mmCIF file of C-alpha atoms in Angstrom:
data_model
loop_
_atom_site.group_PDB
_atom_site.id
_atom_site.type_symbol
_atom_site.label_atom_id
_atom_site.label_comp_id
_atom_site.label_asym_id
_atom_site.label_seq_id
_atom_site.Cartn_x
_atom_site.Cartn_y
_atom_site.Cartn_z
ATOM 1 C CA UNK A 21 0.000 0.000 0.000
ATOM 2 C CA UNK A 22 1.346 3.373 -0.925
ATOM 3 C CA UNK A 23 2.562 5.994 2.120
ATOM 4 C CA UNK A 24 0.593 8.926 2.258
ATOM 5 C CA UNK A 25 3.667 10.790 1.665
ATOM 6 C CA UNK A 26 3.917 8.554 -1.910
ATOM 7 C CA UNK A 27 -0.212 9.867 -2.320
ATOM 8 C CA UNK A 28 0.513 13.815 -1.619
ATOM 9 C CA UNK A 29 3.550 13.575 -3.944
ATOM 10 C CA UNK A 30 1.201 12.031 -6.622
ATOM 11 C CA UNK A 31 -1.895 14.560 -6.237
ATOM 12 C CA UNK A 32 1.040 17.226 -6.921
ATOM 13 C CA UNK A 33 1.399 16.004 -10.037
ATOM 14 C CA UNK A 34 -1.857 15.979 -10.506
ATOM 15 C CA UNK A 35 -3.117 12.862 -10.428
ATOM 16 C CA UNK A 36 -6.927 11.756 -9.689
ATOM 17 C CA UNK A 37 -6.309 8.728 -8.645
ATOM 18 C CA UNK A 38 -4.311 10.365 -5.451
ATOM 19 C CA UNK A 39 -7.148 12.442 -4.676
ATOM 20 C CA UNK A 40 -9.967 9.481 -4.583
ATOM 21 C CA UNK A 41 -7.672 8.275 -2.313
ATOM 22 C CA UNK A 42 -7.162 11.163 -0.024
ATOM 23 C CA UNK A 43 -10.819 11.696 -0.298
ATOM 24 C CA UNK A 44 -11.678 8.132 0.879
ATOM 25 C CA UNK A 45 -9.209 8.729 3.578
ATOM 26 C CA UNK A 46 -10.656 12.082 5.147
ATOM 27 C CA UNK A 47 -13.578 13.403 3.772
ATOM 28 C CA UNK A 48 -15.591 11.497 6.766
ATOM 29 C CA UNK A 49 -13.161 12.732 9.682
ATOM 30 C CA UNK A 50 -13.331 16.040 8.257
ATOM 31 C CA UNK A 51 -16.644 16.369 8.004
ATOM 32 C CA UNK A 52 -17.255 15.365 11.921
ATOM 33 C CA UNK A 53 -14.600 17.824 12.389
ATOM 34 C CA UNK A 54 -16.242 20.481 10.667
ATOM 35 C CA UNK A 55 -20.060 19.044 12.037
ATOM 36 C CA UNK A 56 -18.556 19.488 15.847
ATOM 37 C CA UNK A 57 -16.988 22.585 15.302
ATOM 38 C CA UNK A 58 -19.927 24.732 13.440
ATOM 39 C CA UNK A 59 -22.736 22.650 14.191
ATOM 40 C CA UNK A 60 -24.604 22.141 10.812
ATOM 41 C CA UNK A 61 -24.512 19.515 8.409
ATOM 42 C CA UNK A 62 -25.492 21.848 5.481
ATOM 43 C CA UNK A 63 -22.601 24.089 6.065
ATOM 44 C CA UNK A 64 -19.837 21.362 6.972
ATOM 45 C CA UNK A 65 -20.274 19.945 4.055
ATOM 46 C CA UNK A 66 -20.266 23.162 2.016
ATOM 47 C CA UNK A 67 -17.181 23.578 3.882
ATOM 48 C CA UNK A 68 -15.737 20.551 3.554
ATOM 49 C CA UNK A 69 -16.071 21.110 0.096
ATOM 50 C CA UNK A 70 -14.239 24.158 0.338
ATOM 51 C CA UNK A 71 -11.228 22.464 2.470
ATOM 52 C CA UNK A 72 -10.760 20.043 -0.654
ATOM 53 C CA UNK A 73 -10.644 22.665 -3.049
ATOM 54 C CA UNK A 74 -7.899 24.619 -1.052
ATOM 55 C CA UNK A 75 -6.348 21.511 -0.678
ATOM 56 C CA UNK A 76 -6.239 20.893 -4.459
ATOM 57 C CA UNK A 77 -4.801 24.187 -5.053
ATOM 58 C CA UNK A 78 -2.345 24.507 -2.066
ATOM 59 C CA UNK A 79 -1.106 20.799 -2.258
ATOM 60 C CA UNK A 80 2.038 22.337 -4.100
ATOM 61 C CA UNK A 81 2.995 24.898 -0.483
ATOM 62 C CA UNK A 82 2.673 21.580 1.486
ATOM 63 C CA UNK A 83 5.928 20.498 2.893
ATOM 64 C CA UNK A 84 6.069 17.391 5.300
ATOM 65 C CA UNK A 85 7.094 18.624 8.930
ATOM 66 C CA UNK A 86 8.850 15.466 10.165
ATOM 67 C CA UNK A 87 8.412 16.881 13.829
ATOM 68 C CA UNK A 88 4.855 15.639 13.094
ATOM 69 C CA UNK A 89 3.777 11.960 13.021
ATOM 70 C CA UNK A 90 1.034 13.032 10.865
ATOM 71 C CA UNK A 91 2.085 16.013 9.242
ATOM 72 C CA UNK A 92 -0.078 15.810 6.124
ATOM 73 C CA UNK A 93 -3.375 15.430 8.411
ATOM 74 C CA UNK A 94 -2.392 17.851 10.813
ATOM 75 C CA UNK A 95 -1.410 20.577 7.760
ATOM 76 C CA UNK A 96 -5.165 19.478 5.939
ATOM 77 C CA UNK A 97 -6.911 19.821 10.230
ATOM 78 C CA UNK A 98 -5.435 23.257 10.075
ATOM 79 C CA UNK A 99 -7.013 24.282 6.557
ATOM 80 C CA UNK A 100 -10.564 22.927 7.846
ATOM 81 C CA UNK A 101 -10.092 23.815 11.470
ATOM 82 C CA UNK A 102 -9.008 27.505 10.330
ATOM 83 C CA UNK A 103 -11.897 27.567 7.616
ATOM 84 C CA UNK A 104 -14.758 26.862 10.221
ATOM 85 C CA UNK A 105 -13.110 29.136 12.560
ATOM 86 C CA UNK A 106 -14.088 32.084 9.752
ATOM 87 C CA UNK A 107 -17.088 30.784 9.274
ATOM 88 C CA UNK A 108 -18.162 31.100 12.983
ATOM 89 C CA UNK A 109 -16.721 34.525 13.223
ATOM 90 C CA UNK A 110 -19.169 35.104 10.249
ATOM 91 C CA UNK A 111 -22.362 33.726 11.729
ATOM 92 C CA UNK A 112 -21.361 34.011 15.823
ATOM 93 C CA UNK A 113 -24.730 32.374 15.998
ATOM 94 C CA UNK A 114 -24.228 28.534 15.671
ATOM 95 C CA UNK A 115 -26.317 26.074 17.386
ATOM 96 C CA UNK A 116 -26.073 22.336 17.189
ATOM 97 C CA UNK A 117 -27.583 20.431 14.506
ATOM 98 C CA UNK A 118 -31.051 19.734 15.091
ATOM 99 C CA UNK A 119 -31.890 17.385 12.255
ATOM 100 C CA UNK A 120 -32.144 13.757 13.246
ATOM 101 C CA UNK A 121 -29.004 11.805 12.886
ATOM 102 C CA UNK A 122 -29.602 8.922 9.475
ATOM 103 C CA UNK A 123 -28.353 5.867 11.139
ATOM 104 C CA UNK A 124 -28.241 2.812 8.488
ATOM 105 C CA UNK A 125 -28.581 -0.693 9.086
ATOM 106 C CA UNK A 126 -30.663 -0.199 12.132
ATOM 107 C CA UNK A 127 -32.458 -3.183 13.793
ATOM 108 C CA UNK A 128 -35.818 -1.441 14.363
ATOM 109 C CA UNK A 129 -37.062 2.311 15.105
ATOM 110 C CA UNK A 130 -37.155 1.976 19.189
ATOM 111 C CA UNK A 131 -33.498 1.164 19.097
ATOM 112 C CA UNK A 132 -32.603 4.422 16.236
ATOM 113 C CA UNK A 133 -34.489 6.053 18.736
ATOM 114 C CA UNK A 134 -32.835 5.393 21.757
ATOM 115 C CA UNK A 135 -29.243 5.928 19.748
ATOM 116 C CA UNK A 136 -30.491 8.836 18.403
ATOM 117 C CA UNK A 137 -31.237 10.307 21.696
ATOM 118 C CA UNK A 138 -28.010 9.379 23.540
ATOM 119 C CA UNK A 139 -25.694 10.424 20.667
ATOM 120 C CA UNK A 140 -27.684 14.309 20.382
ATOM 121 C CA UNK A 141 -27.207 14.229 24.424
ATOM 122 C CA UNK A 142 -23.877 13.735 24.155
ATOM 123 C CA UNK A 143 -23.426 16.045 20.937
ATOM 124 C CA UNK A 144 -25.556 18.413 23.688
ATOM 125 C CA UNK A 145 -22.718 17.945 26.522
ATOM 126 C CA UNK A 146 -19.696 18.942 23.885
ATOM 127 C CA UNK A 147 -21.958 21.442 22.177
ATOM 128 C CA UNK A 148 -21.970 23.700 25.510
ATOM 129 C CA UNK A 149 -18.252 23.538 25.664
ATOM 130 C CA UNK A 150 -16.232 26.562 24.391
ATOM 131 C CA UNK A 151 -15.267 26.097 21.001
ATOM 132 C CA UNK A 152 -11.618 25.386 21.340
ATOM 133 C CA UNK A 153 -12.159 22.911 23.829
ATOM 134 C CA UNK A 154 -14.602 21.226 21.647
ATOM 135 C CA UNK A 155 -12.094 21.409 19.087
ATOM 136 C CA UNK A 156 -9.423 20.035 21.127
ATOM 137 C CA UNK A 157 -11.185 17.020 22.490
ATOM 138 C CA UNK A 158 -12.734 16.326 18.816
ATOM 139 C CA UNK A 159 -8.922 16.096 17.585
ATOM 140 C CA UNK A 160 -8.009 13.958 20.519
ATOM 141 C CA UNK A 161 -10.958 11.659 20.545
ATOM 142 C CA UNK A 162 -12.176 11.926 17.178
ATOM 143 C CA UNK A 163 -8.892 11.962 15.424
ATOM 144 C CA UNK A 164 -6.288 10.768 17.166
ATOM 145 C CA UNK A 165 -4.079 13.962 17.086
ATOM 146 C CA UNK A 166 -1.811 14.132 19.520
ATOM 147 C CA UNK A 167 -0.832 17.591 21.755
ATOM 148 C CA UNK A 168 1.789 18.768 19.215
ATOM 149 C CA UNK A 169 -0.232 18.105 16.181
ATOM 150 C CA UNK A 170 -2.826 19.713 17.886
ATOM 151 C CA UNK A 171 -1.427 23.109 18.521
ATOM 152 C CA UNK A 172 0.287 23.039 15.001
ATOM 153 C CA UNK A 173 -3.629 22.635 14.221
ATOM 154 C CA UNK A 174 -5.028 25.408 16.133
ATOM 155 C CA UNK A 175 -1.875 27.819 16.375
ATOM 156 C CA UNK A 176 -1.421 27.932 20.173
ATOM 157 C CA UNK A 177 1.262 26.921 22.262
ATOM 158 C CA UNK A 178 0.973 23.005 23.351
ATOM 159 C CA UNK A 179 0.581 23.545 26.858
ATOM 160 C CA UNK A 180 -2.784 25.400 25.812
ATOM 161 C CA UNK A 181 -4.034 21.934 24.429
ATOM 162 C CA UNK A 182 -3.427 20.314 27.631
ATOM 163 C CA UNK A 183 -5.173 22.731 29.689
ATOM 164 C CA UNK A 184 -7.884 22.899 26.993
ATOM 165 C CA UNK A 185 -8.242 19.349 27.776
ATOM 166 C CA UNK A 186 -8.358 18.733 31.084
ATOM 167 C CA UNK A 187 -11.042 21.605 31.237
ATOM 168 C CA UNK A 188 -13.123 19.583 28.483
ATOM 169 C CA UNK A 189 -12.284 16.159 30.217
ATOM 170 C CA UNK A 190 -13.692 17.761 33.729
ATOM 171 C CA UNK A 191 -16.767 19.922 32.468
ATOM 172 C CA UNK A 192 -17.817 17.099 30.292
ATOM 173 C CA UNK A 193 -17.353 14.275 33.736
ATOM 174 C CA UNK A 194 -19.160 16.561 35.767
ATOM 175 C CA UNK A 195 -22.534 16.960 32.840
ATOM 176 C CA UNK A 196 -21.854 13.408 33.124
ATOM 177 C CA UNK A 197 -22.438 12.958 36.528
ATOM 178 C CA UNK A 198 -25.002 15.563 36.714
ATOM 179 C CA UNK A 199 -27.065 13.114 34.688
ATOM 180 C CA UNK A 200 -26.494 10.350 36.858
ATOM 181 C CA UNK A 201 -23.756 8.171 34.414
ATOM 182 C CA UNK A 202 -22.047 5.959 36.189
ATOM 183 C CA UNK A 203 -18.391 6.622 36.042
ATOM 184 C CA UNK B 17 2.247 8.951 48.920
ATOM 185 C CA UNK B 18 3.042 11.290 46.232
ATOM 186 C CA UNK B 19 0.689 11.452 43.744
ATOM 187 C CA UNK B 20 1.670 12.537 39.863
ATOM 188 C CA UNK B 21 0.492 16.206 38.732
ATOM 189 C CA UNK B 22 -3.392 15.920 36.781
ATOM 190 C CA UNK B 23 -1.570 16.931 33.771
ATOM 191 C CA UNK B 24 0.955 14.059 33.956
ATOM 192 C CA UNK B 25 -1.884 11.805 34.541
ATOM 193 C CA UNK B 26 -3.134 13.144 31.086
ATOM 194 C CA UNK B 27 0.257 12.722 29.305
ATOM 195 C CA UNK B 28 0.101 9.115 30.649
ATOM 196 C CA UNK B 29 -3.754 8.275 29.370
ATOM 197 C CA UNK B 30 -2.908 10.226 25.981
ATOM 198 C CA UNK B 31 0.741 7.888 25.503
ATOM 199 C CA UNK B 32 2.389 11.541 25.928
ATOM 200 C CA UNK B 33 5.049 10.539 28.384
ATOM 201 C CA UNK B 34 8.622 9.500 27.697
ATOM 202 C CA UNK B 35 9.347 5.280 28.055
ATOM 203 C CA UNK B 36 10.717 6.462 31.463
ATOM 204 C CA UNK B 37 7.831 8.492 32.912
ATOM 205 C CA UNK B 38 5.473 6.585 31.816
ATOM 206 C CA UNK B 39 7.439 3.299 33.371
ATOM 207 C CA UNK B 40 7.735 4.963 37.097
ATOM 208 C CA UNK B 41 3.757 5.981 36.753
ATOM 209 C CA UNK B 42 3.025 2.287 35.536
ATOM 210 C CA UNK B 43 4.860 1.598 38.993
ATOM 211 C CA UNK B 44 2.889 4.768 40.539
ATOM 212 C CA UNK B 45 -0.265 3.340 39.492
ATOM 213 C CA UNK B 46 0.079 -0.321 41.041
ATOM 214 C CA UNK B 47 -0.064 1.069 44.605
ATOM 215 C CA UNK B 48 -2.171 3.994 43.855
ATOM 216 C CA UNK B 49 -6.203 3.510 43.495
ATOM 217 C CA UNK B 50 -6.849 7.251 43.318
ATOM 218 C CA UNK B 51 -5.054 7.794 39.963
ATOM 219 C CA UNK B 52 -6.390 4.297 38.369
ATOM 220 C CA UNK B 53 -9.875 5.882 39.389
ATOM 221 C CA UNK B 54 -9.091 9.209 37.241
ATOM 222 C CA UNK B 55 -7.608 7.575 34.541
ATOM 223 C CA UNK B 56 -10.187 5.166 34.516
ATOM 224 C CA UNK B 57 -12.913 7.885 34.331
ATOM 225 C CA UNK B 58 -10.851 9.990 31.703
ATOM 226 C CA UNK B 59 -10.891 6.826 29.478
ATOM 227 C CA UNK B 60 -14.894 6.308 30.164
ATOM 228 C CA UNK B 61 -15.396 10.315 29.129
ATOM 229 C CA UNK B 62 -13.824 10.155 26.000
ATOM 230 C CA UNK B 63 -15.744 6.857 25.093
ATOM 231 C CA UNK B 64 -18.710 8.398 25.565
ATOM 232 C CA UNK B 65 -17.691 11.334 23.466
ATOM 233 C CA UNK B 66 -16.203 9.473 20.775
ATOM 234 C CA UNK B 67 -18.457 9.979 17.566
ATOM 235 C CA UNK B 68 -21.061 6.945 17.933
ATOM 236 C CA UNK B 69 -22.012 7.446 14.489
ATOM 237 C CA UNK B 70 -19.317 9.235 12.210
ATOM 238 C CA UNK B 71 -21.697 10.729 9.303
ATOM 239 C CA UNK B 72 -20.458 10.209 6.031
ATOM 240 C CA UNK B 73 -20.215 12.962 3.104
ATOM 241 C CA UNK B 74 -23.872 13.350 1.155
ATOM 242 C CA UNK B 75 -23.614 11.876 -2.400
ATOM 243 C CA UNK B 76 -24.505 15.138 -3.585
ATOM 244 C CA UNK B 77 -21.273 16.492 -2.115
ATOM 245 C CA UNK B 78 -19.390 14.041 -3.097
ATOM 246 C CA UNK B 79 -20.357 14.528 -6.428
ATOM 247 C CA UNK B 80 -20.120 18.090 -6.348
ATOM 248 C CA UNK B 81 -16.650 17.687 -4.728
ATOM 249 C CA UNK B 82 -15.278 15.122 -7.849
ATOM 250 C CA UNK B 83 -16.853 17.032 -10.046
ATOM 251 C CA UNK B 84 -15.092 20.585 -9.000
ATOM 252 C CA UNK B 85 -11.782 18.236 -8.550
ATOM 253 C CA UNK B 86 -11.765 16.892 -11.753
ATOM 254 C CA UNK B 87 -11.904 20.605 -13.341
ATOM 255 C CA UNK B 88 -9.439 21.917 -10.523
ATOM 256 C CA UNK B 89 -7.053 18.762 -11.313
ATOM 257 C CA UNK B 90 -7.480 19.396 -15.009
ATOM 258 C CA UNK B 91 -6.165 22.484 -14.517
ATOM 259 C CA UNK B 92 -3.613 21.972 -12.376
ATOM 260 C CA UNK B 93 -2.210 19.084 -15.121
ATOM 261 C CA UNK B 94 -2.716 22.076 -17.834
ATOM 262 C CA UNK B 95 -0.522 24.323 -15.547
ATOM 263 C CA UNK B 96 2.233 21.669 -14.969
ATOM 264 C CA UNK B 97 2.190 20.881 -18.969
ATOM 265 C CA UNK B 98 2.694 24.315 -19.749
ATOM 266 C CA UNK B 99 5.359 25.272 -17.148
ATOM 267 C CA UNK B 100 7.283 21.979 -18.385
ATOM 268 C CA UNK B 101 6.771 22.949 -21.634
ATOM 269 C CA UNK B 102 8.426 26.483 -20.418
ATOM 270 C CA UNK B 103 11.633 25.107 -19.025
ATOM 271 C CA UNK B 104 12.279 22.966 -21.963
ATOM 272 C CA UNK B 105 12.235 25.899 -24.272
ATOM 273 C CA UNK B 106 14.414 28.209 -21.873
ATOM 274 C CA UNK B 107 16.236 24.810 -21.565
ATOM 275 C CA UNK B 108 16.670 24.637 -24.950
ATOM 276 C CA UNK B 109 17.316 28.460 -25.175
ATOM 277 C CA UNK B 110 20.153 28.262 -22.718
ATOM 278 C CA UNK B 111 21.717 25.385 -24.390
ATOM 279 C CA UNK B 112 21.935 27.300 -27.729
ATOM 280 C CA UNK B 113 23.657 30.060 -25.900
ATOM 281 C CA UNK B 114 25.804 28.016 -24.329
ATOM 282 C CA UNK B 115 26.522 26.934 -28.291
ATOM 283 C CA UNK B 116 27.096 29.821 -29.184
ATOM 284 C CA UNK B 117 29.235 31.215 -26.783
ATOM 285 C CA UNK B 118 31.497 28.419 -27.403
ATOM 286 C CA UNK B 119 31.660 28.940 -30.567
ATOM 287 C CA UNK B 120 32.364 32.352 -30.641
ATOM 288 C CA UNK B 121 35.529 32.041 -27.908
ATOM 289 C CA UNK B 122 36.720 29.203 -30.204
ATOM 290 C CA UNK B 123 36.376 31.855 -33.319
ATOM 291 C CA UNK B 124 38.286 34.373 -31.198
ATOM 292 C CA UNK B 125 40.839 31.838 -29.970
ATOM 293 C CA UNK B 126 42.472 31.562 -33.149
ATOM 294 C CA UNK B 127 43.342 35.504 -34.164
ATOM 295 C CA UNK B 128 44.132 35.844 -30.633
ATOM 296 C CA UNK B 129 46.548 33.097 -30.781
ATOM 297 C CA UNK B 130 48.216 34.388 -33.641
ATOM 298 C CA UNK B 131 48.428 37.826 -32.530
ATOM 299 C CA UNK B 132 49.709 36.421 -29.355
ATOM 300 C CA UNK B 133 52.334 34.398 -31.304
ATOM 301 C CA UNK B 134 53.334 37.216 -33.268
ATOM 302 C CA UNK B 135 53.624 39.227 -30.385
ATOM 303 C CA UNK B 136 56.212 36.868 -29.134
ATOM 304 C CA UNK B 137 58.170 36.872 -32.037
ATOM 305 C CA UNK B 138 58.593 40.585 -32.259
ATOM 306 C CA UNK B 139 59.212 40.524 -28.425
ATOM 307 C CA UNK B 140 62.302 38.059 -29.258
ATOM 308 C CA UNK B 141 63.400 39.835 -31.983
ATOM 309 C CA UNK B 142 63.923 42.914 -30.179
ATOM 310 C CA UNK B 143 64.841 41.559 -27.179
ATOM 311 C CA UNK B 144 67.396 39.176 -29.497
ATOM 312 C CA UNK B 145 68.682 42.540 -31.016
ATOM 313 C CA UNK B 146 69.253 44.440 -27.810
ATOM 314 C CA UNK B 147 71.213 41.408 -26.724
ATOM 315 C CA UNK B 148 72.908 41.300 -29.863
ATOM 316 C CA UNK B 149 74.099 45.319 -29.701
ATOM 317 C CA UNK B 150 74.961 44.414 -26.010
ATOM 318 C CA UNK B 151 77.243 41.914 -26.915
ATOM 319 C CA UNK B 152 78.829 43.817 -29.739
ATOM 320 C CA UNK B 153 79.717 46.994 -27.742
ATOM 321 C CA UNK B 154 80.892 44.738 -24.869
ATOM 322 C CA UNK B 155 84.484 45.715 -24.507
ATOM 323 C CA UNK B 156 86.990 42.306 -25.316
ATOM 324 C CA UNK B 157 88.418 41.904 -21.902
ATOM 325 C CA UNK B 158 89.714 38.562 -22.577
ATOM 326 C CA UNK B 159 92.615 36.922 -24.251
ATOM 327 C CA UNK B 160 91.141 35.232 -27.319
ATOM 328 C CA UNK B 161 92.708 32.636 -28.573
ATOM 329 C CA UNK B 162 92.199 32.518 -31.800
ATOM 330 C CA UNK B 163 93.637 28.928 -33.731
ATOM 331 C CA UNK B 164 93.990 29.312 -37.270
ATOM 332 C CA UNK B 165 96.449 26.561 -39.532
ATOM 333 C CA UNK B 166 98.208 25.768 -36.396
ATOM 334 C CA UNK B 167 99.346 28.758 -35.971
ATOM 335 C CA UNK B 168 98.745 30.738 -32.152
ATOM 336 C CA UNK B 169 97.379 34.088 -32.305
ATOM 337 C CA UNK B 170 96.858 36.379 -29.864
ATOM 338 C CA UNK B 171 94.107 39.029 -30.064
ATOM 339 C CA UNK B 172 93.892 41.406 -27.409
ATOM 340 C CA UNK B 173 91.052 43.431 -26.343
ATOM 341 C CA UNK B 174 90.911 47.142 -25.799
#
């Protein structure tokens, strides 16, 4: 199987093959990336859309950062995570999404119910934390970043990952508890 | 006991730590029930908050995003074509020069090597005649011996 490294190198040439590749890759991280951070489906995928695109035409500036285990995800993170950053500025107002979440392949409604329920919950808890926090603990969780690729991500200085964190990790144990999980 | 800082605690659970920190809080952690119970909740937070159900990217999207690729790519391959096609004529442009430079110091090497090589001539002719006058005004302050059929004679200088 090719190295990513091998697959950037070939979308600079311009291949579409590369790309179809990348795509089946990150498109899907991404896009709960950009879902946690603004909040709407509609507009991360309009911005996801947008992310490719700049990634398309900027693939030629990218230069692999061998500090960074995963330098090419962390340098495509900071397009998207600097994108939706705009894009909040722009509308301030962003609220969760409040469309039901599609679930596939589900064994009967009472259960897509029940899922559907506990996952907007829980997409409730990390909705009420601050944005970089929600950020932080999507690229942790979500992503598997770690603190370095992180701040690369979000241009602040690692230590403000950690503390971003361990704030996230304690406000979202406490909602937790609040609602009587067992932890 | 000691316990570890919070944040330490978090370097551990998030495979932060160097092999040597993380071995001593390994150790840390066998005696310490406290920290197992925060790293234990940390690890039952993030499950919780790890995406349940990771949506995927509508097929309108994804068309929309191939579709605005392909053009994006197309141009891209244009772009690369044409700058290619730029260096091989400047390539081409500064091998010619390189031609004709050559050519042109070879065309000059010749006249200049004969000039030079007349140059030197003349230089040895004069220098040949000064040498020459020099040695005919030099005043004969020798005995020359002079042998002609046998016979010794003796030419004195001035």
């Amino acid at each position: 199987m090719a190295s990513e490294t091998q697959i950037v190198d070939r979308l600079k040439r311009g291949e579409e093959e590369a790309f179809s590749e990348l795509y089946e890759i990150y498109s899907a991280p991404l896009l709960n990336h950009l879902l946690t951070m603004t909040g709407k489906i509609e507009l991360a995928e309009e911005l996801l859309h947008e992310v490719l695109m700049t990634m398309l035409t900027k693939i030629n500036f990218y230069e692999e950062d061998k500090r960074l285990k995963n330098s090419f995800k962390a340098w495509l993170y900071r397009i998207a995570t600097n994108r939706a950053i705009d894009e909040i500025r722009k509308t301030k107002n962003v609220k969760f999404e409040e469309a039901t979440l599609e679930l596939v392949d589900s064994k009967n409604i009472e259960e897509d119910f029940e899922l559907i329920e506990r996952d907007e919950k829980i997409q409730d808890f990390l909705n009420r934390l601050p944005l970089m926090q929600r950020t932080f603990m999507n690229l942790k969780i979500n992503s598997d970043l770690n603190h370095l690729e992180i701040s690369r991500i979000c241009s602040c200085q690692v230590n403000t990952v950690k503390q971003g964190l361990f704030q996230a990790r304690r406000t979202l144990k406490n909602m937790l508890l609040a609602e009587g999980v067992e932890l | 006991m000691k316990h570890p800082q919070f944040s330490t605690l978090q370097d551990y659970f998030e495979n932060e730590l160097s092999d040597v920190q993380s071995r001593l809080l390994k150790e840390h952690l066998l005696d310490c029930n406290e920290c197992s119970l925060i790293l234990s909740q940390m690890a039952k937070v993030d499950t919780k908050f790890k995406s349940q159900n990771l949506r995927t990217v509508s097929s309108f999207t994804r068309e929309r995003i191939f579709s605005d690729a392909r053009r994006v790519l197309e141009e891209k391959k244009t772009k690369i074509h044409n700058a290619q096609k730029k260096a091989k004529v400047l390539e081409d442009w500064t091998q010619d020069m390189k031609d004709l430079i050559a050519t042109a110091i070879n065309d000059l090497r010749a006249p200049a090597f004969q000039l030079a090589s007349v140059s030197a001539v003349i230089a040895f002719v004069i220098i040949a005649n000064q040498s020459e006058q020099i040695s005919i005004n030099k005043p004969l302050s020798e005995e020359v011996v002079v042998y002609t059929h046998g016979e010794n004679v003796t030419v004195e200088g001035e």
